[in-house]
Coordinates of C-alpha atoms in Angstrom, one line a residue:
X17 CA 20.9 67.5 7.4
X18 CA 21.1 66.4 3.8
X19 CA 19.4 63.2 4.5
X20 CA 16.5 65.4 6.4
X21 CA 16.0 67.0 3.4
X22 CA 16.1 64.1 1.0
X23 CA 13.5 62.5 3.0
X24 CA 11.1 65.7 3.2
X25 CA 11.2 66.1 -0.8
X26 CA 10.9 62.3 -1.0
X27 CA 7.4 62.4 1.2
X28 CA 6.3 65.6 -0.3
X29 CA 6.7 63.9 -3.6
X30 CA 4.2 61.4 -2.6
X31 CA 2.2 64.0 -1.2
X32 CA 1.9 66.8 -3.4
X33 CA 3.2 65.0 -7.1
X34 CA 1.8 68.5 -8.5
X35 CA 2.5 71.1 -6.2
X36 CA 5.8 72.4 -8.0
X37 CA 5.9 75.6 -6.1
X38 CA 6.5 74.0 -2.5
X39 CA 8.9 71.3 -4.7
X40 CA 10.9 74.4 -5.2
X41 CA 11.1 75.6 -2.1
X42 CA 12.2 72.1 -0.7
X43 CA 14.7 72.1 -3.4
X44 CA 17.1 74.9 -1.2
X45 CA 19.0 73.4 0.9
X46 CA 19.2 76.6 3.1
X47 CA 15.1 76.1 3.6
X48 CA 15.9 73.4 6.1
X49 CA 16.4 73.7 9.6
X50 CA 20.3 73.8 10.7
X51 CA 21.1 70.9 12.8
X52 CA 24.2 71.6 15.4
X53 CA 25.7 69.0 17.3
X54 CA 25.7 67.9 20.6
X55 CA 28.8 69.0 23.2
X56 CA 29.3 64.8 23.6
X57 CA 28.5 61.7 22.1
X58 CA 25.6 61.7 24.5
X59 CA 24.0 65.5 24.2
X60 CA 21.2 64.8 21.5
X61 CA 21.8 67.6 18.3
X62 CA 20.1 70.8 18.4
X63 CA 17.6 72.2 15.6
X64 CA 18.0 76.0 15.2
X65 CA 15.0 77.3 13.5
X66 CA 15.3 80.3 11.1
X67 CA 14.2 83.4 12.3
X68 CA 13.2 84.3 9.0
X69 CA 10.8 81.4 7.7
X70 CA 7.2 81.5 8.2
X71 CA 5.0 79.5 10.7
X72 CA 3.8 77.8 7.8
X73 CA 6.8 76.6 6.6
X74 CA 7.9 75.4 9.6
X75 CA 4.9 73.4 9.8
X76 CA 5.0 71.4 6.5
X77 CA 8.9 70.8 7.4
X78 CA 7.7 69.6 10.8
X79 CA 4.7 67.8 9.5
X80 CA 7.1 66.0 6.4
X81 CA 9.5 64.7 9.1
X82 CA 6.6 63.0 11.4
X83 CA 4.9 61.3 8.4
X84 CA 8.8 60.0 7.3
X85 CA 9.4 58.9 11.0
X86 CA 6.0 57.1 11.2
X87 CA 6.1 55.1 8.0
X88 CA 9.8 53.8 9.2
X89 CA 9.0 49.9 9.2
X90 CA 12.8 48.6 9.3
X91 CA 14.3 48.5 13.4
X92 CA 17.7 49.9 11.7
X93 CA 15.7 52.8 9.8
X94 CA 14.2 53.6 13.3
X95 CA 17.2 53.6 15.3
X96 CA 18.7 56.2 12.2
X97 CA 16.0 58.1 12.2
X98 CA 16.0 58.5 16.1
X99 CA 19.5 59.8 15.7
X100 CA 18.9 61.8 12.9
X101 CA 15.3 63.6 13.9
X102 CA 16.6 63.1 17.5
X103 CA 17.1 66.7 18.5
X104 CA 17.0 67.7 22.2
X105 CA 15.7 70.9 21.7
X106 CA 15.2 73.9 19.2
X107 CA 16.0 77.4 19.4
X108 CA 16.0 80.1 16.9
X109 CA 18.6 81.1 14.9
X110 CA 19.9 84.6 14.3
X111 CA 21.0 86.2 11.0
X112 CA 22.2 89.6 10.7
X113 CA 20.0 91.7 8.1
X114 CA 19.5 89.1 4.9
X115 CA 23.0 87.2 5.2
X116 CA 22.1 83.7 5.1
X117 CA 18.8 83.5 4.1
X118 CA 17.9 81.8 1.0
X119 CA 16.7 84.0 -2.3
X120 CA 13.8 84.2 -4.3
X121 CA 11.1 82.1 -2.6
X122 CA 7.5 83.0 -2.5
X123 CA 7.0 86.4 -0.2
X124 CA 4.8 84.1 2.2
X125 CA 7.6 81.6 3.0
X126 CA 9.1 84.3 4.9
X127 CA 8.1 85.3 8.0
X128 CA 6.0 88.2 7.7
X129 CA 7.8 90.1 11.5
X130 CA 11.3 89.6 9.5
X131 CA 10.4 90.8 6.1
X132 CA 8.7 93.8 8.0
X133 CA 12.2 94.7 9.5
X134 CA 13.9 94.9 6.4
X135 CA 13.5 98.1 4.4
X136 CA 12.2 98.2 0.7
X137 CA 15.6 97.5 -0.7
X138 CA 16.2 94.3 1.2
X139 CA 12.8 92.7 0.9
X140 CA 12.9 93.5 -2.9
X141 CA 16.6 91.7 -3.0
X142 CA 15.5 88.7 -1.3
X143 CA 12.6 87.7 -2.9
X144 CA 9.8 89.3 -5.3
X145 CA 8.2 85.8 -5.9
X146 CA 4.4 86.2 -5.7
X147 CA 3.2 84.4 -3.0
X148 CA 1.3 80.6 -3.3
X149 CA -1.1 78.6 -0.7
X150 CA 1.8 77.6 1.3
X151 CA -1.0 78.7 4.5
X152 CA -4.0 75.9 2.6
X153 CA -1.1 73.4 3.0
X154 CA 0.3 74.1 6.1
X155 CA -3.2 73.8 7.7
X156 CA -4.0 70.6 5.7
X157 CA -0.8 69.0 6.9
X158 CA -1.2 69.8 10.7
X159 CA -4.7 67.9 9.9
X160 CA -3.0 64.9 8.6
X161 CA -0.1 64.5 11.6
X162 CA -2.7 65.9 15.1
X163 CA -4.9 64.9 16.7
X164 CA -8.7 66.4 16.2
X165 CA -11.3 66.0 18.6
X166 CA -13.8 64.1 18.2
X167 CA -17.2 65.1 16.6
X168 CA -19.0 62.3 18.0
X169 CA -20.6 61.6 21.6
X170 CA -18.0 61.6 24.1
X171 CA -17.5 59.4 27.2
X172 CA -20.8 60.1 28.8
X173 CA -22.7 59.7 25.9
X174 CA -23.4 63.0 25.4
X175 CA -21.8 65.5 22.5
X176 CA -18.7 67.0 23.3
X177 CA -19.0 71.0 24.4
X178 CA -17.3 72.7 21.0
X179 CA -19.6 75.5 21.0
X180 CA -19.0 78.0 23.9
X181 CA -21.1 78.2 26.6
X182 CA -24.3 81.0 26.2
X183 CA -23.9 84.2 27.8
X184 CA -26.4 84.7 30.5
X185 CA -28.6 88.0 30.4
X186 CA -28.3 90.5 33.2
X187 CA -30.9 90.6 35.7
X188 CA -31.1 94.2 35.7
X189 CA -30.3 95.5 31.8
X190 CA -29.8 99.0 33.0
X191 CA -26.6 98.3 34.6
X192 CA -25.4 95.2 33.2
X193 CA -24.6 93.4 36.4
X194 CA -25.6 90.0 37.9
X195 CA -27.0 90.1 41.6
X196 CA -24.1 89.0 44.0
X197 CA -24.8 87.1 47.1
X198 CA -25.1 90.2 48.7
X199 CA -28.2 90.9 46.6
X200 CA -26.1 93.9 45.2
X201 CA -25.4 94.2 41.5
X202 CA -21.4 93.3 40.8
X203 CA -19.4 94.2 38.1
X204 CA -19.3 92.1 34.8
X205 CA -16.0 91.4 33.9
X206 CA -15.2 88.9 31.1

């Protein structure tokens, strides 16, 4: 797990060489997913997830470990990142009221369901940093690691359908209903 986290603060370095506040959040070690290990040699390691970090945490940690795994160039930095990113599966961890769960990092790196469980106390004792654009990053990383469709003509030449489709007007505005093969009005259900 420690050289996970090396390698996210070493790409978000390169990244963001300004952005101290998400610095500091990769700076706790107890922002990182837990890794647990297989039952054998040949069970892949399991990542718990938090149950109190936010989505957008979770996706700058995500979106840090694809760009380290794609700019691997080295066969023996592959085959050690394979083993450590490697995990078979995720779940989500469970923590029992604020045990466990790092202190004093912006409000929005917490998920907002968790904090909401928590009363006043609690919330106050694990964090009263003011939130930062942790939400502006997360969505610019997820551009940077997807896919996006393509804005250009498609396939058959034509541009792709982004827009959805028009909303045909009732033949009879009165009841709101199309004619049905019947030649009765049915009902319009969306």
């Amino acid at each position: 797990m420690y050289q996970i986290c090396e390698n996210r603060c070493a790409m978000a370095g390169k990244l963001y060489p300004k952005n101290h506040q998400l610095a500091v959040v990769l700076a706790v070690k107890d922002t990182h997913s837990n890794i647990e290990e297989g039952a054998s040699a040949s069970v892949q390691p399991t990542r718990i997830l938090p149950v109190w970090q936010s989505d957008s945490l979770t996706t700058i940690l995500h979106g840090l470990d694809k760009m380290v795994l794609a700019q691997a160039q080295h066969h023996k930095t592959k085959s050690v990142n394979d083993n450590v990113y490697g995990c078979f599966k995720s779940s989500h961890g469970h923590t029992k009221g604020i045990n466990g769960v790092p202190r004093n990092l912006h409000t929005n790196c917490y998920s907002n369901a968790w904090r909401n469980w928590l009363c006043k106390f609690k919330q106050d004792t694990v964090s009263q940093v003011p939130p930062f654009n942790i939400e502006d990053l997360a969505k610019g990383m997820e551009s940077l690691v997807t896919l996006n469709p393509q804005s250009g003509p498609g396939p058959t030449g034509s541009a792709p359908n982004l827009a959805p489709a028009p909303q045909a007007s009732p033949a009879n505005p009165q009841t709101g209903g199309q004619p049905g093969p019947s030649g009765t009005i049915s009902m319009h259900v969306d």
